[in-house]
Coordinates of C-alpha atoms and ligand atoms in Angstrom, one line a residue:
X1 CA 59.6 139.7 93.6
X2 CA 60.0 138.0 90.1
X3 CA 60.1 140.3 87.0
X4 CA 56.6 140.2 86.0
X5 CA 55.3 138.1 83.2
X6 CA 54.0 139.4 80.3
X7 CA 51.1 136.9 79.5
X8 CA 49.7 138.9 76.3
X9 CA 49.3 136.7 73.4
X10 CA 51.3 133.6 75.4
X11 CA 49.5 130.0 74.6
X12 CA 48.5 128.8 78.0
X13 CA 47.7 125.2 79.6
X14 CA 45.6 125.3 82.4
X15 CA 45.0 121.3 83.7
X16 CA 42.0 121.0 86.1
X17 CA 39.1 123.2 86.2
X18 CA 38.3 123.2 90.0
X19 CA 39.2 126.1 92.2
X20 CA 42.7 127.1 91.2
X21 CA 42.2 126.3 87.6
X22 CA 39.3 128.3 87.1
X23 CA 40.7 130.9 88.7
X24 CA 43.8 130.8 87.0
X25 CA 42.4 130.5 83.4
X26 CA 40.3 133.6 84.2
X27 CA 43.0 135.4 85.5
X28 CA 45.5 135.1 82.2
X29 CA 42.6 135.5 79.8
X30 CA 42.0 138.8 81.4
X31 CA 45.8 139.9 80.7
X32 CA 45.4 138.7 77.3
X33 CA 46.8 135.1 77.1
X34 CA 45.5 132.7 74.6
X35 CA 44.6 130.2 77.2
X36 CA 43.4 126.5 76.8
X37 CA 41.8 124.9 79.7
X38 CA 41.4 120.6 80.0
X39 CA 39.7 118.4 82.5
X40 CA 39.4 114.9 82.6
X41 CA 35.7 115.7 83.9
X42 CA 33.3 116.6 81.3
X43 CA 31.0 119.9 81.1
X44 CA 28.2 118.8 83.3
X45 CA 30.3 117.9 86.2
X46 CA 32.3 121.4 86.2
X47 CA 29.8 122.8 88.5
X48 CA 28.6 125.5 86.2
X49 CA 31.8 127.1 85.4
X50 CA 31.8 126.4 81.9
X51 CA 29.7 129.7 80.7
X52 CA 31.8 132.0 82.4
X53 CA 35.1 130.7 81.2
X54 CA 33.9 130.5 77.4
X55 CA 33.1 134.4 78.1
X56 CA 36.3 135.1 78.9
X57 CA 37.4 133.3 75.5
X58 CA 39.3 130.3 77.1
X59 CA 39.2 127.6 75.1
X60 CA 37.8 124.3 76.3
X61 CA 38.7 121.1 76.2
X62 CA 36.6 119.0 79.0
X63 CA 36.2 115.2 79.0
X64 CA 39.5 113.7 79.2
X65 CA 42.8 114.8 77.6
X66 CA 45.9 113.5 75.5
X67 CA 49.3 114.5 76.1
X68 CA 49.1 116.4 72.3
X69 CA 47.4 119.1 74.2
X70 CA 50.7 120.5 75.1
X71 CA 51.6 121.1 71.6
X72 CA 52.5 124.6 70.8
X73 CA 52.1 125.9 74.2
X74 CA 54.3 128.2 76.1
X75 CA 53.6 127.1 79.7
X76 CA 51.5 124.8 81.7
X77 CA 49.7 125.1 84.6
X78 CA 48.5 122.5 86.3
X79 CA 46.3 122.2 89.3
X80 CA 47.3 121.0 92.2
X81 CA 45.8 117.8 92.1
X82 CA 47.1 117.1 89.2
X83 CA 50.2 114.6 89.8
X84 CA 53.9 116.0 88.6
X85 CA 54.7 113.0 86.7
X86 CA 51.3 112.6 84.9
X87 CA 52.0 111.7 81.2
X88 CA 50.6 115.0 80.0
X89 CA 52.9 116.5 82.5
X90 CA 56.2 114.2 81.1
X91 CA 55.5 115.8 77.6
X92 CA 55.7 119.3 78.5
X93 CA 59.1 118.5 79.9
X94 CA 60.0 116.5 76.8
X95 CA 59.5 119.7 74.8
X96 CA 60.9 121.9 77.0
X97 CA 57.9 123.9 77.9
X98 CA 57.8 125.3 81.6
X99 CA 55.4 123.3 83.9
X100 CA 54.4 125.8 86.5
X101 CA 52.1 125.3 89.8
X102 CA 49.6 128.4 90.1
X103 CA 51.9 130.0 93.3
X104 CA 54.9 130.2 90.7
X105 CA 52.3 132.2 88.3
X106 CA 50.9 134.0 91.2
X107 CA 54.2 135.0 92.5
X108 CA 54.8 137.1 89.7
X109 CA 52.2 139.4 90.1
X110 CA 51.9 139.6 93.4
X111 CA 52.4 142.9 95.5
X112 CA 53.8 143.7 99.0
X113 CA 54.9 140.7 101.3
X114 CA 54.4 137.4 101.3
X115 CA 54.6 134.8 104.1
X116 CA 54.5 131.1 103.1
X117 CA 53.7 128.0 105.6
X118 CA 54.6 124.5 104.7
X119 CA 54.4 121.1 107.3
X120 CA 52.6 118.1 107.5
X121 CA 50.3 119.4 110.3
X122 CA 49.2 122.4 111.5
X123 CA 49.4 124.6 108.6
X124 CA 46.1 125.8 108.5
X125 CA 45.3 126.6 112.3
X126 CA 49.2 128.5 111.6
X127 CA 48.4 130.5 108.6
X128 CA 44.9 131.4 109.9
X129 CA 46.4 132.3 113.6
X130 CA 49.3 134.4 111.5
X131 CA 46.4 136.2 109.6
X132 CA 44.5 136.6 112.4
X133 CA 47.4 138.4 114.7
X134 CA 48.6 140.7 111.8
X135 CA 44.9 142.0 111.3
X136 CA 44.5 142.5 114.9
X137 CA 47.8 144.6 114.4
X138 CA 46.4 146.8 111.8
X139 CA 47.7 145.4 108.9
X140 CA 46.2 144.8 105.7
X141 CA 46.3 141.2 105.0
X142 CA 45.2 138.5 102.6
X143 CA 44.7 134.6 103.4
X144 CA 45.1 132.2 100.6
X145 CA 46.6 129.2 98.9
X146 CA 46.4 125.2 100.2
X147 CA 43.6 126.9 102.5
X148 CA 41.2 127.1 100.1
X149 CA 41.4 130.4 97.8
X150 CA 44.1 130.1 95.0
X151 CA 46.7 132.7 95.8
X152 CA 46.0 133.9 92.2
X153 CA 42.6 134.6 93.1
X154 CA 44.0 137.3 95.8
X155 CA 46.9 139.0 93.6
X156 CA 44.5 141.7 92.2
X157 CA 43.9 142.9 95.9
X158 CA 47.5 142.8 96.8
X159 CA 49.4 146.1 97.6
X160 CA 52.6 147.7 98.5
X161 CA 51.5 147.4 102.0
X162 CA 49.8 144.3 102.1
X163 CA 50.6 141.2 103.5
X164 CA 49.6 137.8 101.8
X165 CA 49.7 134.8 104.6
X166 CA 49.8 131.8 102.1
X167 CA 49.2 128.2 103.3
X168 CA 51.5 125.9 101.0
X169 CA 51.2 122.3 100.3
X170 CA 54.0 119.9 98.6
X171 CA 51.9 119.7 95.8
X172 CA 51.9 123.7 94.8
X173 CA 55.7 123.7 95.9
X174 CA 56.8 121.1 93.8
X175 CA 56.7 122.8 90.6
X176 CA 58.0 126.2 91.6
X177 CA 60.9 128.0 89.7
X178 CA 61.5 131.5 90.9
X179 CA 58.8 131.3 94.1
X180 CA 60.5 133.3 97.3
X181 CA 58.1 134.2 100.4
X182 CA 59.9 136.9 102.7
X183 CA 59.2 134.6 105.5
X184 CA 59.0 130.9 105.0
X185 CA 57.5 128.6 107.8
X186 CA 57.8 125.2 108.2
X187 CA 56.1 123.6 110.5
X188 CA 57.0 119.8 110.8
X189 CA 57.5 116.6 108.8
X190 CA 56.1 113.8 108.9
X191 CA 54.9 111.3 106.1
X192 CA 51.9 111.9 104.2
X193 CA 50.9 112.0 100.4
X194 CA 53.3 109.1 99.6
X195 CA 50.8 107.8 97.2
X196 CA 51.7 110.9 95.0
X197 CA 55.1 111.6 96.3
X198 CA 56.4 107.7 96.7
X199 CA 58.9 108.4 99.3
X200 CA 59.4 110.7 102.5
X201 CA 62.3 111.9 100.9
X202 CA 60.9 113.3 97.9
X203 CA 58.1 114.7 99.5
X204 CA 60.6 116.6 102.1
X205 CA 62.4 117.7 99.3
X206 CA 59.1 119.1 97.8
X207 CA 58.4 121.1 101.0
X208 CA 62.4 122.0 101.5
X209 CA 61.7 124.3 97.8
X210 CA 59.5 126.6 99.9
X211 CA 63.3 128.1 100.9
X212 CA 64.9 127.3 97.8
X213 CA 64.7 130.8 96.3
X214 CA 65.3 133.3 99.6
X215 CA 68.3 135.3 100.2
X216 CA 70.2 137.1 103.2
X217 CA 67.2 139.4 103.3
X218 CA 64.5 136.7 103.9
X219 CA 63.7 134.7 106.7
X220 CA 63.1 130.9 107.6
X221 CA 61.5 129.6 110.5
X222 CA 61.6 126.0 111.5
X223 CA 61.2 123.9 114.1
X224 CA 63.9 122.7 116.2
X225 CA 62.2 119.8 117.7
X226 CA 61.6 118.0 114.7
X227 CA 64.7 116.0 113.5
X228 CA 63.4 116.2 109.7
X229 CA 63.1 119.6 110.0
X230 CA 66.5 120.3 111.5
X231 CA 68.0 118.0 108.0
X232 CA 66.9 120.8 106.0
X233 CA 67.4 124.1 107.4
X234 CA 68.8 126.4 104.6
X235 CA 71.5 128.5 104.7
X236 CA 71.2 131.7 102.6
X237 CA 67.9 132.9 104.5
X238 CA 68.2 134.4 108.2
X239 CA 67.0 131.2 110.3
X240 CA 64.5 131.3 113.4
X241 CA 63.9 128.3 115.6
X242 CA 60.6 127.7 117.5
X243 CA 61.0 124.8 120.4
X244 CA 58.8 123.2 123.1
X245 CA 61.5 121.8 124.7
X246 CA 64.6 124.0 124.8
X247 CA 65.7 127.2 124.2
X248 CA 66.8 128.9 121.1
X249 CA 69.4 131.4 120.2
X250 CA 66.7 133.0 117.9
X251 CA 63.4 132.4 117.8
X252 CA 60.2 131.7 120.8
X253 CA 60.6 128.7 123.2
X254 CA 58.7 128.1 126.8
X255 CA 60.4 129.3 129.8
X256 CA 58.6 128.8 133.2
X257 CA 55.2 128.3 131.2
X258 CA 55.8 131.3 129.6
X259 CA 56.0 131.9 125.7
X260 CA 59.0 133.9 125.2
X261 CA 60.5 135.4 121.5
X262 CA 64.0 136.1 121.6
X263 CA 66.3 137.7 119.2
X264 CA 69.6 139.5 119.1
X265 CA 69.6 138.3 122.8
X266 CA 66.6 140.4 123.9
X267 CA 63.8 138.1 125.6
X268 CA 60.2 139.3 125.3
X269 CA 57.7 137.6 127.2
X270 CA 54.5 137.3 125.0
X271 CA 52.0 135.8 127.1
X272 CA 51.2 132.5 129.5
X273 CA 51.2 129.3 128.0
X274 CA 47.8 128.8 130.5
X275 CA 46.0 131.5 128.1
X276 CA 46.3 129.9 124.7
X277 CA 42.6 129.0 123.6
X278 CA 44.1 125.9 121.6
X279 CA 44.7 122.2 123.2
X280 CA 47.6 120.1 122.8
X281 CA 51.2 120.2 122.4
X282 CA 50.8 120.7 118.8
X283 CA 49.0 123.7 119.2
X284 CA 51.7 125.4 121.5
X285 CA 53.9 124.6 118.7
X286 CA 51.7 126.4 116.1
X287 CA 51.5 129.5 118.4
X288 CA 55.5 129.6 119.2
X289 CA 55.7 129.3 115.3
X290 CA 52.9 131.9 114.4
X291 CA 54.4 134.6 116.9
X292 CA 58.2 134.4 115.7
X293 CA 56.4 135.0 112.1
X294 CA 54.0 137.9 112.9
X295 CA 56.9 139.5 115.2
X296 CA 59.3 139.2 112.4
X297 CA 56.5 140.7 110.2
X298 CA 56.1 143.6 112.2
X299 CA 53.4 143.3 115.1
X300 CA 54.2 144.0 118.8
X301 CA 54.9 141.6 121.5
X302 CA 51.3 142.9 123.5
X303 CA 49.5 142.8 120.0
X304 CA 50.4 139.0 119.2
X305 CA 49.5 138.2 123.1
X306 CA 45.8 139.9 122.8
X307 CA 45.3 138.1 119.4
X308 CA 46.5 135.0 120.2
X309 CA 44.1 135.0 123.5
X310 CA 41.2 136.0 120.9
X311 CA 42.2 133.2 118.3
X312 CA 39.1 130.7 118.1
X313 CA 41.1 128.3 116.3
X314 CA 39.5 126.5 113.0
X315 CA 37.0 124.5 111.7
X316 CA 37.5 121.1 111.7
X317 CA 40.7 121.3 113.5
X318 CA 39.7 120.2 117.2
X319 CA 36.8 122.5 117.1
X320 CA 35.1 122.7 120.3
X321 CA 31.1 121.6 119.6
X322 CA 29.3 121.0 122.3
X323 CA 29.6 120.6 126.0
X324 CA 26.3 118.2 127.1
X325 CA 26.2 117.1 130.6
X326 CA 30.2 117.5 130.9
X327 CA 30.7 115.4 127.9
X328 CA 33.0 117.4 125.7
X329 CA 32.6 116.8 122.0
X330 CA 35.4 117.8 119.7
X331 CA 35.7 117.8 115.7
X332 CA 39.3 117.2 113.9
X333 CA 37.7 115.4 110.8
X334 CA 40.9 117.3 109.6
X335 CA 42.8 114.1 111.0
X336 CA 43.2 112.5 107.9
X337 CA 46.0 110.7 109.0
X338 CA 47.6 108.7 111.6
X339 CA 49.6 111.4 113.1
X340 CA 47.4 114.2 113.1
X341 CA 45.2 111.5 115.1
X342 CA 47.7 110.6 117.5
X343 CA 47.9 114.8 118.0
X344 CA 44.6 115.0 118.7
X345 CA 44.8 111.8 121.1
X346 CA 47.4 113.8 123.1
X347 CA 45.7 117.2 123.1
X348 CA 43.7 115.9 125.9
X349 CA 44.3 114.6 129.2
X350 CA 42.2 111.2 129.1
X351 CA 38.9 109.6 128.9
X352 CA 38.6 110.1 125.5
X353 CA 35.8 108.1 123.1
X354 CA 37.7 108.6 119.9
X355 CA 35.7 107.9 116.6
X356 CA 38.1 106.6 114.0
X357 CA 37.7 104.8 110.3
X358 CA 36.6 106.5 107.0
X359 CA 38.8 105.9 103.8
X360 CA 42.0 104.2 104.4
X361 CA 45.0 106.0 102.6
X362 CA 47.4 103.4 103.5
X363 CA 47.6 104.2 107.2
X364 CA 49.7 102.0 109.7
X365 CA 47.3 102.3 112.6
X366 CA 49.4 100.2 114.8
X367 CA 51.1 103.5 115.3
X368 CA 47.6 104.6 117.4
X369 CA 48.0 101.1 120.3
X370 CA 50.1 103.2 123.2
X371 CA 48.0 106.0 122.6
X372 CA 45.1 104.7 123.1
X373 CA 45.8 102.2 125.6
X374 CA 46.7 105.6 127.5
X375 CA 44.3 107.7 126.5
X376 CA 41.1 106.4 125.1
X377 CA 38.2 104.2 126.9
X378 CA 36.6 103.1 123.4
X379 CA 37.1 103.3 120.0
X380 CA 34.0 103.8 117.8
X381 CA 35.1 102.7 113.7
X382 CA 32.8 103.5 111.3
X383 CA 33.5 103.4 107.1
X384 CA 35.7 101.1 105.2
X385 CA 38.9 101.0 106.8
X386 CA 36.8 99.6 110.1
X387 CA 38.4 95.7 109.6
X388 CA 42.0 96.9 109.1
X389 CA 41.6 99.7 112.3
X390 CA 40.0 96.7 114.2
X391 CA 42.7 94.5 113.4
X392 CA 45.8 96.3 114.1
X393 CA 44.3 98.4 117.3
X394 CA 42.3 95.0 118.9
X395 CA 43.5 94.5 123.0
X396 CA 44.7 97.9 122.9
X397 CA 41.6 99.6 123.2
X398 CA 37.5 98.3 123.9
X399 CA 36.0 98.8 120.0
X400 CA 32.8 99.0 118.7
X401 CA 31.9 98.7 114.8
X402 CA 29.7 101.5 114.6
X403 CA 29.8 101.7 110.9
X404 CA 28.8 105.0 110.4
X405 CA 29.1 108.4 111.9
X406 CA 25.5 108.4 113.1
X407 CA 25.5 105.1 114.7
X408 CA 28.8 106.2 116.8
X409 CA 27.8 109.5 117.8
X410 CA 24.5 107.7 119.0
X411 CA 26.7 105.2 120.9
X412 CA 29.4 107.4 122.5
X413 CA 25.8 109.9 123.6
X414 CA 24.7 106.5 125.6
X415 CA 28.2 105.3 127.0
X416 CA 30.0 108.1 127.9
X417 CA 29.9 110.3 131.6
X418 CA 30.7 113.5 132.8
X419 CA 34.5 114.2 132.1
X420 CA 34.7 112.1 128.6
X421 CA 35.6 113.6 125.1
X422 CA 34.5 112.6 122.2
X423 CA 36.3 113.4 119.2
X424 CA 36.0 112.6 116.0
X425 CA 39.6 112.0 114.6
X426 CA 39.4 109.6 111.9
X427 CA 43.3 109.1 110.7
X428 CA 41.3 108.2 107.4
X429 CA 40.4 110.1 103.9
X430 CA 36.1 110.9 104.1
X431 CA 35.4 110.1 100.6
X432 CA 33.8 106.5 101.1
X433 CA 30.9 108.1 103.2
X434 CA 31.2 111.8 102.3
X435 CA 32.2 114.5 100.1
X436 CA 35.4 115.5 101.8
X437 CA 36.6 116.4 105.2
X438 CA 34.5 119.5 105.8
X439 CA 31.5 117.4 105.0
X440 CA 32.4 114.8 107.3
X441 CA 33.1 117.3 110.0
X442 CA 29.9 119.1 109.7
X443 CA 27.9 116.1 109.7
X444 CA 29.5 115.2 113.2
X445 CA 28.7 119.0 114.3
X446 CA 24.8 118.4 113.1
X447 CA 24.8 115.2 115.0
X448 CA 26.2 116.6 118.1
X449 CA 24.0 119.9 118.2
X450 CA 20.7 117.2 117.5
X451 CA 21.9 115.7 120.7
X452 CA 21.9 118.8 122.6
X453 CA 18.9 119.8 121.0
X454 CA 17.0 116.7 121.9
X455 CA 18.5 117.0 125.6
X456 CA 17.7 120.7 125.8
X457 CA 13.8 119.7 124.5
X458 CA 13.8 116.7 127.0
X459 CA 15.0 118.7 129.8
X460 CA 11.9 121.6 129.3
X461 CA 9.6 118.4 129.3
X462 CA 8.5 119.8 125.7
X463 CA 7.5 117.0 124.1
X464 CA 6.5 119.0 120.9
X465 CA 9.8 120.2 120.4
X466 CA 11.2 116.7 120.5
X467 CA 8.6 115.5 118.0
X468 CA 9.9 117.9 115.6
X469 CA 13.6 117.6 116.4
X470 CA 13.0 113.7 115.7
X471 CA 11.0 114.3 112.4
X472 CA 14.3 116.9 111.2
X473 CA 16.4 114.7 111.8
X474 CA 14.9 111.7 109.7
X475 CA 15.0 114.2 106.9
X476 CA 18.6 115.5 107.5
X477 CA 19.9 111.7 107.8
X478 CA 17.8 109.6 106.2
X479 CA 16.3 107.6 109.1
Ligands
UMA501 N1 42.4 116.9 87.3 C1 42.7 116.5 86.1 N2 43.6 115.7 85.8 C2 44.3 115.0 87.0 C3 43.9 115.2 88.1 C4 42.7 116.3 88.2 O1 42.1 117.0 85.1 O2 45.2 114.0 86.6 C5 41.1 117.7 87.5 C6 39.6 117.2 88.5 O3 38.9 116.6 87.3 C7 38.9 118.4 89.0 C8 40.5 119.2 89.0 O4 41.6 119.1 88.6 O5 38.5 118.8 87.9 C9 41.0 119.0 90.8 O6 42.0 119.7 91.0 P1 42.3 120.3 92.6 O7 42.4 119.0 93.1 O8 43.6 120.8 92.4 O9 41.2 121.0 93.0 P2 41.5 122.9 93.2 O10 40.0 122.7 94.2 O11 42.1 123.5 92.7 O12 42.0 122.8 95.0 C10 43.5 122.9 95.0 C11 44.0 122.1 96.2 N3 44.0 120.4 96.1 C12 44.4 119.5 96.2 O13 45.9 119.9 96.6 C13 44.3 118.4 95.9 C14 43.5 122.7 97.7 O14 43.9 122.1 98.7 C15 43.6 124.1 97.6 O15 42.2 124.3 98.6 C16 43.0 124.9 96.5 O16 43.3 124.1 95.1 C17 43.1 126.4 96.3 O17 44.6 126.4 96.4 C18 43.1 121.0 99.2 C19 43.7 119.7 99.7 O18 43.5 118.2 99.5 C20 42.4 121.5 100.3 N4 45.0 119.7 99.7 C21 45.9 119.1 100.1 C22 46.0 119.2 101.8 O19 45.9 119.6 102.3 O20 46.4 117.7 102.2 C23 47.3 119.0 99.5

């Protein structure tokens, strides 16, 4: 670990006061730093965190800030949502004030071992799976980072024997200095967040920083099937590869449908790939990557196999919701870009009714055409991206302009037949109609569960129940 940092009497600026900023400001104030924290939002929008921050002695400047706020600060810690090239951070650099992401600060205080997991898609599933395997194998673990709990918030519980499993985003990695996971895993690289990083090259460079400070004592794990990942393989750490398509010298691969871990010419059969409960080739990649990570962290082959078999998956990632008369409903609300939607479609054999749309992120939906032709029977379009998506995919799949998620689910229920898959994998952000992708996913699940409930009430001939459910529907969705 890097040298611990003395925070006492240090003048710090924390920018952004949501999950990361609040945890960072409280952590630093608790260690005697003189903390100023700022946000473009006003006190009334900060969900009640203001009294707690004030009580901890944090000086607040809310409702906006000027570049001058960095004057006389010794360290600036912006939240991941603050763009690295924003004027206030440029000013800090001009004044030679260090600008660190919160993961850099957390790293200076973290005890025990650190596993860092990044990539364009699959991060959350893989991070959760690694954590699940290690816990099942008896390790004391903490799950943190981009997955929702800031790394700094878990530092206090870390001990010499604990393992912190952290999901890392490009926003967090682009502002590190000495951050160094013992095991770094890069799952894949496809274009994402180009509104922030501008070019794929800059985005890739931010992700590659996960390996930057690793030494010969550390481990890097990469995807041999992904050309962009191969190009940035590091030279200092020991490199392990995973591949669905080829054998690898050191790492994990598939042989005769078995998942194999290989190290120093010794092979271990982990489990049969058909036993993996998560659908799709991309999930096979996630499982291969998690296997190497957990094995090198110290879990035994049999423990890994058992934990994979019992892994229930992650909410909003190809999450199974219900089977209603042979029609299976899946929630993949986290598919907020075209590549993630492609992977979701590819995870099923066919006859998919897919719900697409939301807020466009400059996505190229023409990339969906071939897979829609092959796998989908119907595309239900929702949200503000409806027109653009319709223009870009028409002629490749039947389209219904549903407008809202509620209409889309109702239409899917009417038109589907046994054996069909109804898949929410929107390829768009959610912010036009929902607070975030989690809100969208929960709304989808609620709609499907109501369908199921209504169906069960009908088959019981229970008219009273049906009326109640309809009343409840009207309440929840404002019909
Ligand atoms: N703000 C400013 N100035 C700015 C920009 C934002 O003051 O220029 C303020 C906003 O008004 C707001 C706060 O900053 O109050 C928001 O900060 P934030 O967006 O960093 O929110 P956090 O709650 O701290 O969430 C961050 C991650 N968010 C982003 O990367 C955008 C969360 O990842 C992460 O779970 C959390 O830290 C804990 O580590 C979310 C995410 O969308 C899930 N990540 C991206 C992704 O997965 O695609 C990278």
